[in-house]
Amino acid sequence: LFAQDDGSRSADDIAKEMSNPVGALANLTFQGTYTQWSGDLQGANNQNTSSLIFMPTLPFKLWGGNFSVRPSFPLSSSPVLNEMNDWDKETGLGNIGLMSLWGKMTPSGLLWGFGPTMFFPTASDPSLGQDQFQLGPAARLGILKEWGVLGGLWQHYYGLGSVDEGEERVNLGTLQIFYWFSVGNGWQIGGSPIQSANYIGGQDISFSVPLNLGFAKTIILGQMPLKLSLQGQYFVTRPDLVGPSWGIFFQVVPVIKLPW
């Protein structure tokens, strides 16, 4: 692990490895997002969501591979229709997530891994997260080369336990595609959009498909690598009634040293 080696890697090498959403470098990811809504619902075009998510990645050497644990702690702000059918804004804690992947990187640069992913019903308001425990599989596949990194992280969530009358059980799939190309001196151009498919009622499917483009810069502050990134996104497919239209998000990712 970089956090335990002699610190001889270049900013370009670290930048490529940190483009992997769940990699072998211990880090503390702080991600901020802003998304503008649109849709046929009255007033939808004037609504937006925002969030700040803390996602540390903690890797362990296990069974000849790398076992990475990534919890996520979101603070979110989201619009919601009140009893008068007017838009209000709810702000608070969202559902806390936890993803664990075991995998390897082959000498050819192939990245692969699999494991469980889950969400806990910790949201302070129903508009900030479903009141269901969610569990499902996750898998990662990608390639790491001199030119950069390309791959995908797939997750699927199923709601478990009882649900209230009229509430849909969670059946949601996501695919985060990551494509980052090195341009030298720790700079990268690319993106990491998250496509989602909500299997409503187990039959109808509601898609949200964004296109992302942005840049990232990795620097070395003393002995600590730090990656900064900014992306813009446009949703080419979204739910007709109300859904995301465009957005921006940024990440601040310091690499940390582990005690193990």
PDB file of C-alpha atoms in Angstrom:
ATOM      1  CA  LEU A   1       0.000   0.000   0.000  1.00  0.00           C
ATOM      2  CA  PHE A   2       1.207   3.486  -0.773  1.00  0.00           C
ATOM      3  CA  ALA A   3       0.358   4.592   2.752  1.00  0.00           C
ATOM      4  CA  GLN A   4       3.011   2.177   3.999  1.00  0.00           C
ATOM      5  CA  ASP A   5       5.711   2.387   1.318  1.00  0.00           C
ATOM      6  CA  ASP A   6       8.664   4.722   0.872  1.00  0.00           C
ATOM      7  CA  GLY A   7       6.662   7.508  -0.752  1.00  0.00           C
ATOM      8  CA  SER A   8       8.582   7.222  -4.025  1.00  0.00           C
ATOM      9  CA  ARG A   9       5.547   7.154  -6.350  1.00  0.00           C
ATOM     10  CA  SER A  10       4.933  10.104  -8.647  1.00  0.00           C
ATOM     11  CA  ALA A  11       1.833  12.280  -8.540  1.00  0.00           C
ATOM     12  CA  ASP A  12       0.755  10.729 -11.865  1.00  0.00           C
ATOM     13  CA  ASP A  13       0.955   7.176 -10.454  1.00  0.00           C
ATOM     14  CA  ILE A  14      -1.005   8.143  -7.351  1.00  0.00           C
ATOM     15  CA  ALA A  15      -3.590  10.035  -9.419  1.00  0.00           C
ATOM     16  CA  LYS A  16      -4.319   6.970 -11.560  1.00  0.00           C
ATOM     17  CA  GLU A  17      -4.690   4.632  -8.598  1.00  0.00           C
ATOM     18  CA  MET A  18      -6.918   7.092  -6.727  1.00  0.00           C
ATOM     19  CA  SER A  19      -9.267   7.242  -9.748  1.00  0.00           C
ATOM     20  CA  ASN A  20     -10.406   3.751  -8.753  1.00  0.00           C
ATOM     21  CA  PRO A  21     -13.523   4.340  -6.540  1.00  0.00           C
ATOM     22  CA  VAL A  22     -12.477   1.573  -4.121  1.00  0.00           C
ATOM     23  CA  GLY A  23      -8.753   1.071  -4.432  1.00  0.00           C
ATOM     24  CA  ALA A  24      -5.704   0.080  -2.430  1.00  0.00           C
ATOM     25  CA  LEU A  25      -4.844   3.564  -1.149  1.00  0.00           C
ATOM     26  CA  ALA A  26      -6.209   4.613   2.232  1.00  0.00           C
ATOM     27  CA  ASN A  27      -7.895   7.987   1.871  1.00  0.00           C
ATOM     28  CA  LEU A  28     -10.486  10.341   3.295  1.00  0.00           C
ATOM     29  CA  THR A  29     -12.825  11.464   0.499  1.00  0.00           C
ATOM     30  CA  PHE A  30     -14.946  14.575   0.979  1.00  0.00           C
ATOM     31  CA  GLN A  31     -17.451  14.940  -1.877  1.00  0.00           C
ATOM     32  CA  GLY A  32     -19.805  17.835  -2.463  1.00  0.00           C
ATOM     33  CA  THR A  33     -22.626  17.736  -5.017  1.00  0.00           C
ATOM     34  CA  TYR A  34     -25.177  20.138  -6.463  1.00  0.00           C
ATOM     35  CA  THR A  35     -27.931  18.917  -8.827  1.00  0.00           C
ATOM     36  CA  GLN A  36     -30.579  21.001 -10.601  1.00  0.00           C
ATOM     37  CA  TRP A  37     -33.933  19.320 -11.167  1.00  0.00           C
ATOM     38  CA  SER A  38     -36.416  19.441 -14.038  1.00  0.00           C
ATOM     39  CA  GLY A  39     -39.624  17.672 -15.002  1.00  0.00           C
ATOM     40  CA  ASP A  40     -43.324  17.895 -15.758  1.00  0.00           C
ATOM     41  CA  LEU A  41     -44.315  18.360 -12.100  1.00  0.00           C
ATOM     42  CA  GLN A  42     -45.230  21.982 -11.351  1.00  0.00           C
ATOM     43  CA  GLY A  43     -42.262  23.864  -9.903  1.00  0.00           C
ATOM     44  CA  ALA A  44     -39.808  21.019 -10.538  1.00  0.00           C
ATOM     45  CA  ASN A  45     -37.549  23.197 -12.697  1.00  0.00           C
ATOM     46  CA  ASN A  46     -36.871  25.481  -9.719  1.00  0.00           C
ATOM     47  CA  GLN A  47     -35.729  22.709  -7.374  1.00  0.00           C
ATOM     48  CA  ASN A  48     -32.273  21.376  -6.582  1.00  0.00           C
ATOM     49  CA  THR A  49     -30.484  18.993  -4.256  1.00  0.00           C
ATOM     50  CA  SER A  50     -27.092  19.287  -2.588  1.00  0.00           C
ATOM     51  CA  SER A  51     -25.006  17.070  -0.362  1.00  0.00           C
ATOM     52  CA  LEU A  52     -21.684  16.708   1.396  1.00  0.00           C
ATOM     53  CA  ILE A  53     -20.510  13.106   1.767  1.00  0.00           C
ATOM     54  CA  PHE A  54     -17.605  11.775   3.814  1.00  0.00           C
ATOM     55  CA  MET A  55     -16.320   8.495   2.303  1.00  0.00           C
ATOM     56  CA  PRO A  56     -13.130   7.094   3.845  1.00  0.00           C
ATOM     57  CA  THR A  57     -11.532   4.122   2.075  1.00  0.00           C
ATOM     58  CA  LEU A  58      -9.709   1.708   4.397  1.00  0.00           C
ATOM     59  CA  PRO A  59      -7.756  -1.106   2.702  1.00  0.00           C
ATOM     60  CA  PHE A  60      -6.443  -4.327   4.279  1.00  0.00           C
ATOM     61  CA  LYS A  61      -4.194  -7.058   2.899  1.00  0.00           C
ATOM     62  CA  LEU A  62      -6.284 -10.258   3.002  1.00  0.00           C
ATOM     63  CA  TRP A  63      -6.022 -13.692   1.360  1.00  0.00           C
ATOM     64  CA  GLY A  64      -3.429 -12.554  -1.144  1.00  0.00           C
ATOM     65  CA  GLY A  65      -5.542  -9.616  -2.319  1.00  0.00           C
ATOM     66  CA  ASN A  66      -6.813  -6.265  -1.175  1.00  0.00           C
ATOM     67  CA  PHE A  67      -9.933  -5.892   1.005  1.00  0.00           C
ATOM     68  CA  SER A  68     -11.293  -2.316   0.922  1.00  0.00           C
ATOM     69  CA  VAL A  69     -14.000  -0.978   3.232  1.00  0.00           C
ATOM     70  CA  ARG A  70     -15.754   2.269   2.266  1.00  0.00           C
ATOM     71  CA  PRO A  71     -18.470   3.691   4.523  1.00  0.00           C
ATOM     72  CA  SER A  72     -20.337   6.830   3.448  1.00  0.00           C
ATOM     73  CA  PHE A  73     -21.844   9.491   5.713  1.00  0.00           C
ATOM     74  CA  PRO A  74     -24.070  11.967   3.798  1.00  0.00           C
ATOM     75  CA  LEU A  75     -25.458  15.328   4.840  1.00  0.00           C
ATOM     76  CA  SER A  76     -28.104  16.265   2.280  1.00  0.00           C
ATOM     77  CA  SER A  77     -30.608  18.935   1.337  1.00  0.00           C
ATOM     78  CA  SER A  78     -33.558  17.916  -0.824  1.00  0.00           C
ATOM     79  CA  PRO A  79     -36.891  19.468  -1.947  1.00  0.00           C
ATOM     80  CA  VAL A  80     -40.139  17.831  -0.845  1.00  0.00           C
ATOM     81  CA  LEU A  81     -43.828  18.549  -1.473  1.00  0.00           C
ATOM     82  CA  ASN A  82     -45.727  19.518   1.702  1.00  0.00           C
ATOM     83  CA  GLU A  83     -49.390  18.922   2.520  1.00  0.00           C
ATOM     84  CA  MET A  84     -50.342  22.121   0.646  1.00  0.00           C
ATOM     85  CA  ASN A  85     -48.606  20.723  -2.469  1.00  0.00           C
ATOM     86  CA  ASP A  86     -45.937  23.404  -2.205  1.00  0.00           C
ATOM     87  CA  TRP A  87     -42.199  22.776  -2.295  1.00  0.00           C
ATOM     88  CA  ASP A  88     -40.239  22.767   0.960  1.00  0.00           C
ATOM     89  CA  LYS A  89     -36.596  21.931   1.616  1.00  0.00           C
ATOM     90  CA  GLU A  90     -35.439  19.228   4.044  1.00  0.00           C
ATOM     91  CA  THR A  91     -31.853  19.143   5.308  1.00  0.00           C
ATOM     92  CA  GLY A  92     -30.234  16.515   7.476  1.00  0.00           C
ATOM     93  CA  LEU A  93     -28.529  13.133   7.629  1.00  0.00           C
ATOM     94  CA  GLY A  94     -29.096  10.684   4.784  1.00  0.00           C
ATOM     95  CA  ASN A  95     -28.783   6.917   4.793  1.00  0.00           C
ATOM     96  CA  ILE A  96     -25.347   5.742   5.921  1.00  0.00           C
ATOM     97  CA  GLY A  97     -23.802   3.292   3.469  1.00  0.00           C
ATOM     98  CA  LEU A  98     -21.124   0.612   3.681  1.00  0.00           C
ATOM     99  CA  MET A  99     -19.416  -1.143   0.779  1.00  0.00           C
ATOM    100  CA  SER A 100     -16.720  -3.821   1.064  1.00  0.00           C
ATOM    101  CA  LEU A 101     -14.773  -5.204  -1.886  1.00  0.00           C
ATOM    102  CA  TRP A 102     -12.124  -7.904  -2.066  1.00  0.00           C
ATOM    103  CA  GLY A 103     -10.068  -7.984  -5.219  1.00  0.00           C
ATOM    104  CA  LYS A 104      -6.720  -7.755  -6.970  1.00  0.00           C
ATOM    105  CA  MET A 105      -4.777  -5.954  -9.649  1.00  0.00           C
ATOM    106  CA  THR A 106      -2.973  -8.276 -12.084  1.00  0.00           C
ATOM    107  CA  PRO A 107       0.505  -7.522 -13.530  1.00  0.00           C
ATOM    108  CA  SER A 108      -1.231  -6.481 -16.768  1.00  0.00           C
ATOM    109  CA  GLY A 109      -3.134  -3.744 -14.913  1.00  0.00           C
ATOM    110  CA  LEU A 110      -6.518  -5.500 -14.725  1.00  0.00           C
ATOM    111  CA  LEU A 111      -8.549  -4.419 -11.671  1.00  0.00           C
ATOM    112  CA  TRP A 112     -11.325  -6.627 -10.332  1.00  0.00           C
ATOM    113  CA  GLY A 113     -13.209  -7.104  -7.089  1.00  0.00           C
ATOM    114  CA  PHE A 114     -16.527  -8.067  -5.522  1.00  0.00           C
ATOM    115  CA  GLY A 115     -18.324  -7.928  -2.199  1.00  0.00           C
ATOM    116  CA  PRO A 116     -21.446  -6.750  -0.332  1.00  0.00           C
ATOM    117  CA  THR A 117     -22.905  -3.252  -0.296  1.00  0.00           C
ATOM    118  CA  MET A 118     -25.589  -1.904   2.024  1.00  0.00           C
ATOM    119  CA  PHE A 119     -27.448   1.144   3.327  1.00  0.00           C
ATOM    120  CA  PHE A 120     -28.793   1.685   6.833  1.00  0.00           C
ATOM    121  CA  PRO A 121     -32.105   3.582   7.368  1.00  0.00           C
ATOM    122  CA  THR A 122     -30.546   6.515   9.225  1.00  0.00           C
ATOM    123  CA  ALA A 123     -32.123   9.360   7.208  1.00  0.00           C
ATOM    124  CA  SER A 124     -33.557  12.132   9.349  1.00  0.00           C
ATOM    125  CA  ASP A 125     -36.421  12.612   6.842  1.00  0.00           C
ATOM    126  CA  PRO A 126     -38.008  10.286   4.228  1.00  0.00           C
ATOM    127  CA  SER A 127     -37.014  12.712   1.459  1.00  0.00           C
ATOM    128  CA  LEU A 128     -33.334  12.131   2.337  1.00  0.00           C
ATOM    129  CA  GLY A 129     -33.401   8.324   2.126  1.00  0.00           C
ATOM    130  CA  GLN A 130     -35.686   5.305   2.175  1.00  0.00           C
ATOM    131  CA  ASP A 131     -36.705   3.933   5.566  1.00  0.00           C
ATOM    132  CA  GLN A 132     -35.460   0.465   4.620  1.00  0.00           C
ATOM    133  CA  PHE A 133     -32.323  -1.521   5.265  1.00  0.00           C
ATOM    134  CA  GLN A 134     -30.814  -2.192   1.834  1.00  0.00           C
ATOM    135  CA  LEU A 135     -28.435  -4.993   0.940  1.00  0.00           C
ATOM    136  CA  GLY A 136     -26.971  -6.316  -2.287  1.00  0.00           C
ATOM    137  CA  PRO A 137     -23.888  -7.200  -4.338  1.00  0.00           C
ATOM    138  CA  ALA A 138     -21.131  -4.968  -5.681  1.00  0.00           C
ATOM    139  CA  ALA A 139     -18.475  -5.667  -8.311  1.00  0.00           C
ATOM    140  CA  ARG A 140     -15.617  -3.708  -9.848  1.00  0.00           C
ATOM    141  CA  LEU A 141     -13.800  -4.221 -13.144  1.00  0.00           C
ATOM    142  CA  GLY A 142     -11.250  -1.931 -14.738  1.00  0.00           C
ATOM    143  CA  ILE A 143      -7.846  -1.441 -16.296  1.00  0.00           C
ATOM    144  CA  LEU A 144      -4.949   0.691 -15.007  1.00  0.00           C
ATOM    145  CA  LYS A 145      -2.332   1.707 -17.582  1.00  0.00           C
ATOM    146  CA  GLU A 146       0.227   4.433 -18.201  1.00  0.00           C
ATOM    147  CA  TRP A 147      -2.404   6.505 -20.019  1.00  0.00           C
ATOM    148  CA  GLY A 148      -4.835   6.371 -17.096  1.00  0.00           C
ATOM    149  CA  VAL A 149      -7.663   4.230 -15.739  1.00  0.00           C
ATOM    150  CA  LEU A 150     -10.953   2.957 -17.193  1.00  0.00           C
ATOM    151  CA  GLY A 151     -13.602   0.777 -15.564  1.00  0.00           C
ATOM    152  CA  GLY A 152     -16.890   0.437 -13.759  1.00  0.00           C
ATOM    153  CA  LEU A 153     -18.302  -0.137 -10.274  1.00  0.00           C
ATOM    154  CA  TRP A 154     -21.695  -1.888 -10.233  1.00  0.00           C
ATOM    155  CA  GLN A 155     -23.974  -2.057  -7.179  1.00  0.00           C
ATOM    156  CA  HIS A 156     -27.538  -3.281  -6.647  1.00  0.00           C
ATOM    157  CA  TYR A 157     -29.694  -2.713  -3.586  1.00  0.00           C
ATOM    158  CA  TYR A 158     -32.728  -4.633  -2.354  1.00  0.00           C
ATOM    159  CA  GLY A 159     -34.928  -3.342   0.455  1.00  0.00           C
ATOM    160  CA  LEU A 160     -35.344  -5.802   3.324  1.00  0.00           C
ATOM    161  CA  GLY A 161     -37.899  -5.958   6.109  1.00  0.00           C
ATOM    162  CA  SER A 162     -41.441  -4.607   6.253  1.00  0.00           C
ATOM    163  CA  VAL A 163     -42.538  -1.499   4.337  1.00  0.00           C
ATOM    164  CA  ASP A 164     -45.382   0.924   5.005  1.00  0.00           C
ATOM    165  CA  GLU A 165     -48.579   0.726   2.981  1.00  0.00           C
ATOM    166  CA  GLY A 166     -48.112   2.393  -0.401  1.00  0.00           C
ATOM    167  CA  GLU A 167     -44.317   2.388  -0.089  1.00  0.00           C
ATOM    168  CA  GLU A 168     -42.259   0.660  -2.761  1.00  0.00           C
ATOM    169  CA  ARG A 169     -39.597  -1.818  -1.712  1.00  0.00           C
ATOM    170  CA  VAL A 170     -36.153  -0.648  -2.848  1.00  0.00           C
ATOM    171  CA  ASN A 171     -34.906  -2.349  -6.021  1.00  0.00           C
ATOM    172  CA  LEU A 172     -32.187  -0.071  -7.375  1.00  0.00           C
ATOM    173  CA  GLY A 173     -29.127  -0.675  -9.522  1.00  0.00           C
ATOM    174  CA  THR A 174     -26.241   1.748 -10.081  1.00  0.00           C
ATOM    175  CA  LEU A 175     -23.194   1.693 -12.357  1.00  0.00           C
ATOM    176  CA  GLN A 176     -20.381   4.168 -11.772  1.00  0.00           C
ATOM    177  CA  ILE A 177     -18.183   4.377 -14.855  1.00  0.00           C
ATOM    178  CA  PHE A 178     -14.768   5.910 -14.228  1.00  0.00           C
ATOM    179  CA  TYR A 179     -12.559   7.174 -17.043  1.00  0.00           C
ATOM    180  CA  TRP A 180      -9.564   9.321 -16.213  1.00  0.00           C
ATOM    181  CA  PHE A 181      -6.736  10.069 -18.637  1.00  0.00           C
ATOM    182  CA  SER A 182      -3.340  11.318 -17.503  1.00  0.00           C
ATOM    183  CA  VAL A 183      -1.950  14.488 -19.082  1.00  0.00           C
ATOM    184  CA  GLY A 184       1.160  14.822 -16.884  1.00  0.00           C
ATOM    185  CA  ASN A 185       2.246  16.542 -13.672  1.00  0.00           C
ATOM    186  CA  GLY A 186      -0.595  14.957 -11.698  1.00  0.00           C
ATOM    187  CA  TRP A 187      -3.307  16.341 -14.015  1.00  0.00           C
ATOM    188  CA  GLN A 188      -6.143  14.192 -15.361  1.00  0.00           C
ATOM    189  CA  ILE A 189      -9.153  14.732 -17.617  1.00  0.00           C
ATOM    190  CA  GLY A 190     -12.201  12.489 -17.396  1.00  0.00           C
ATOM    191  CA  GLY A 191     -15.207  11.726 -15.241  1.00  0.00           C
ATOM    192  CA  SER A 192     -17.013   9.241 -13.027  1.00  0.00           C
ATOM    193  CA  PRO A 193     -20.790   9.414 -13.697  1.00  0.00           C
ATOM    194  CA  ILE A 194     -23.209   7.179 -11.796  1.00  0.00           C
ATOM    195  CA  GLN A 195     -25.991   5.662 -13.915  1.00  0.00           C
ATOM    196  CA  SER A 196     -29.022   4.395 -11.987  1.00  0.00           C
ATOM    197  CA  ALA A 197     -31.988   2.167 -12.789  1.00  0.00           C
ATOM    198  CA  ASN A 198     -34.924   2.168 -10.363  1.00  0.00           C
ATOM    199  CA  TYR A 199     -37.002  -0.983 -10.854  1.00  0.00           C
ATOM    200  CA  ILE A 200     -40.352   0.455  -9.809  1.00  0.00           C
ATOM    201  CA  GLY A 201     -42.787  -2.226  -8.684  1.00  0.00           C
ATOM    202  CA  GLY A 202     -40.377  -4.822 -10.058  1.00  0.00           C
ATOM    203  CA  GLN A 203     -41.630  -4.044 -13.604  1.00  0.00           C
ATOM    204  CA  ASP A 204     -41.285  -0.447 -14.798  1.00  0.00           C
ATOM    205  CA  ILE A 205     -37.758   0.942 -14.906  1.00  0.00           C
ATOM    206  CA  SER A 206     -36.847   4.577 -14.318  1.00  0.00           C
ATOM    207  CA  PHE A 207     -33.390   5.511 -15.621  1.00  0.00           C
ATOM    208  CA  SER A 208     -31.092   8.399 -14.726  1.00  0.00           C
ATOM    209  CA  VAL A 209     -28.071   8.531 -17.039  1.00  0.00           C
ATOM    210  CA  PRO A 210     -25.550  11.393 -16.708  1.00  0.00           C
ATOM    211  CA  LEU A 211     -22.564  12.318 -18.836  1.00  0.00           C
ATOM    212  CA  ASN A 212     -19.628  13.693 -16.857  1.00  0.00           C
ATOM    213  CA  LEU A 213     -16.533  15.657 -17.806  1.00  0.00           C
ATOM    214  CA  GLY A 214     -14.043  17.282 -15.494  1.00  0.00           C
ATOM    215  CA  PHE A 215     -10.465  17.554 -14.383  1.00  0.00           C
ATOM    216  CA  ALA A 216      -8.400  16.431 -11.426  1.00  0.00           C
ATOM    217  CA  LYS A 217      -5.047  17.417  -9.954  1.00  0.00           C
ATOM    218  CA  THR A 218      -2.925  15.375  -7.547  1.00  0.00           C
ATOM    219  CA  ILE A 219      -0.266  17.155  -5.528  1.00  0.00           C
ATOM    220  CA  ILE A 220       2.169  16.079  -2.806  1.00  0.00           C
ATOM    221  CA  LEU A 221       1.995  18.164   0.364  1.00  0.00           C
ATOM    222  CA  GLY A 222       5.079  17.156   2.306  1.00  0.00           C
ATOM    223  CA  GLN A 223       4.575  13.402   2.667  1.00  0.00           C
ATOM    224  CA  MET A 224       0.803  13.486   1.986  1.00  0.00           C
ATOM    225  CA  PRO A 225      -0.699  13.121  -1.507  1.00  0.00           C
ATOM    226  CA  LEU A 226      -3.853  15.170  -2.067  1.00  0.00           C
ATOM    227  CA  LYS A 227      -6.220  14.826  -5.027  1.00  0.00           C
ATOM    228  CA  LEU A 228      -8.639  17.602  -6.031  1.00  0.00           C
ATOM    229  CA  SER A 229     -11.295  17.122  -8.710  1.00  0.00           C
ATOM    230  CA  LEU A 230     -14.204  19.027 -10.222  1.00  0.00           C
ATOM    231  CA  GLN A 231     -16.790  17.570 -12.618  1.00  0.00           C
ATOM    232  CA  GLY A 232     -19.810  18.833 -14.486  1.00  0.00           C
ATOM    233  CA  GLN A 233     -22.636  16.494 -15.472  1.00  0.00           C
ATOM    234  CA  TYR A 234     -25.647  16.555 -17.763  1.00  0.00           C
ATOM    235  CA  PHE A 235     -28.421  13.956 -17.520  1.00  0.00           C
ATOM    236  CA  VAL A 236     -29.337  12.677 -20.977  1.00  0.00           C
ATOM    237  CA  THR A 237     -32.072  10.439 -19.496  1.00  0.00           C
ATOM    238  CA  ARG A 238     -34.175  11.201 -16.435  1.00  0.00           C
ATOM    239  CA  PRO A 239     -37.679  10.468 -15.039  1.00  0.00           C
ATOM    240  CA  ASP A 240     -40.367  12.515 -16.840  1.00  0.00           C
ATOM    241  CA  LEU A 241     -42.226  13.683 -13.723  1.00  0.00           C
ATOM    242  CA  VAL A 242     -39.234  15.028 -11.804  1.00  0.00           C
ATOM    243  CA  GLY A 243     -35.536  14.195 -11.822  1.00  0.00           C
ATOM    244  CA  PRO A 244     -31.997  15.529 -12.162  1.00  0.00           C
ATOM    245  CA  SER A 245     -31.157  17.754 -15.118  1.00  0.00           C
ATOM    246  CA  TRP A 246     -27.556  18.911 -14.625  1.00  0.00           C
ATOM    247  CA  GLY A 247     -25.107  19.237 -11.785  1.00  0.00           C
ATOM    248  CA  ILE A 248     -21.572  19.690 -10.545  1.00  0.00           C
ATOM    249  CA  PHE A 249     -19.570  17.908  -7.887  1.00  0.00           C
ATOM    250  CA  PHE A 250     -16.141  18.148  -6.396  1.00  0.00           C
ATOM    251  CA  GLN A 251     -13.875  15.905  -4.344  1.00  0.00           C
ATOM    252  CA  VAL A 252     -11.076  16.617  -1.902  1.00  0.00           C
ATOM    253  CA  VAL A 253      -9.163  13.380  -1.241  1.00  0.00           C
ATOM    254  CA  PRO A 254      -6.147  13.246   1.086  1.00  0.00           C
ATOM    255  CA  VAL A 255      -4.215   9.963   1.251  1.00  0.00           C
ATOM    256  CA  ILE A 256      -3.558   8.857   4.838  1.00  0.00           C
ATOM    257  CA  LYS A 257      -1.187   6.490   6.567  1.00  0.00           C
ATOM    258  CA  LEU A 258      -2.619   3.433   8.259  1.00  0.00           C
ATOM    259  CA  PRO A 259      -1.491   1.981  11.615  1.00  0.00           C
ATOM    260  CA  TRP A 260      -1.552  -1.550  10.210  1.00  0.00           C
TER     261      TRP A 260
END
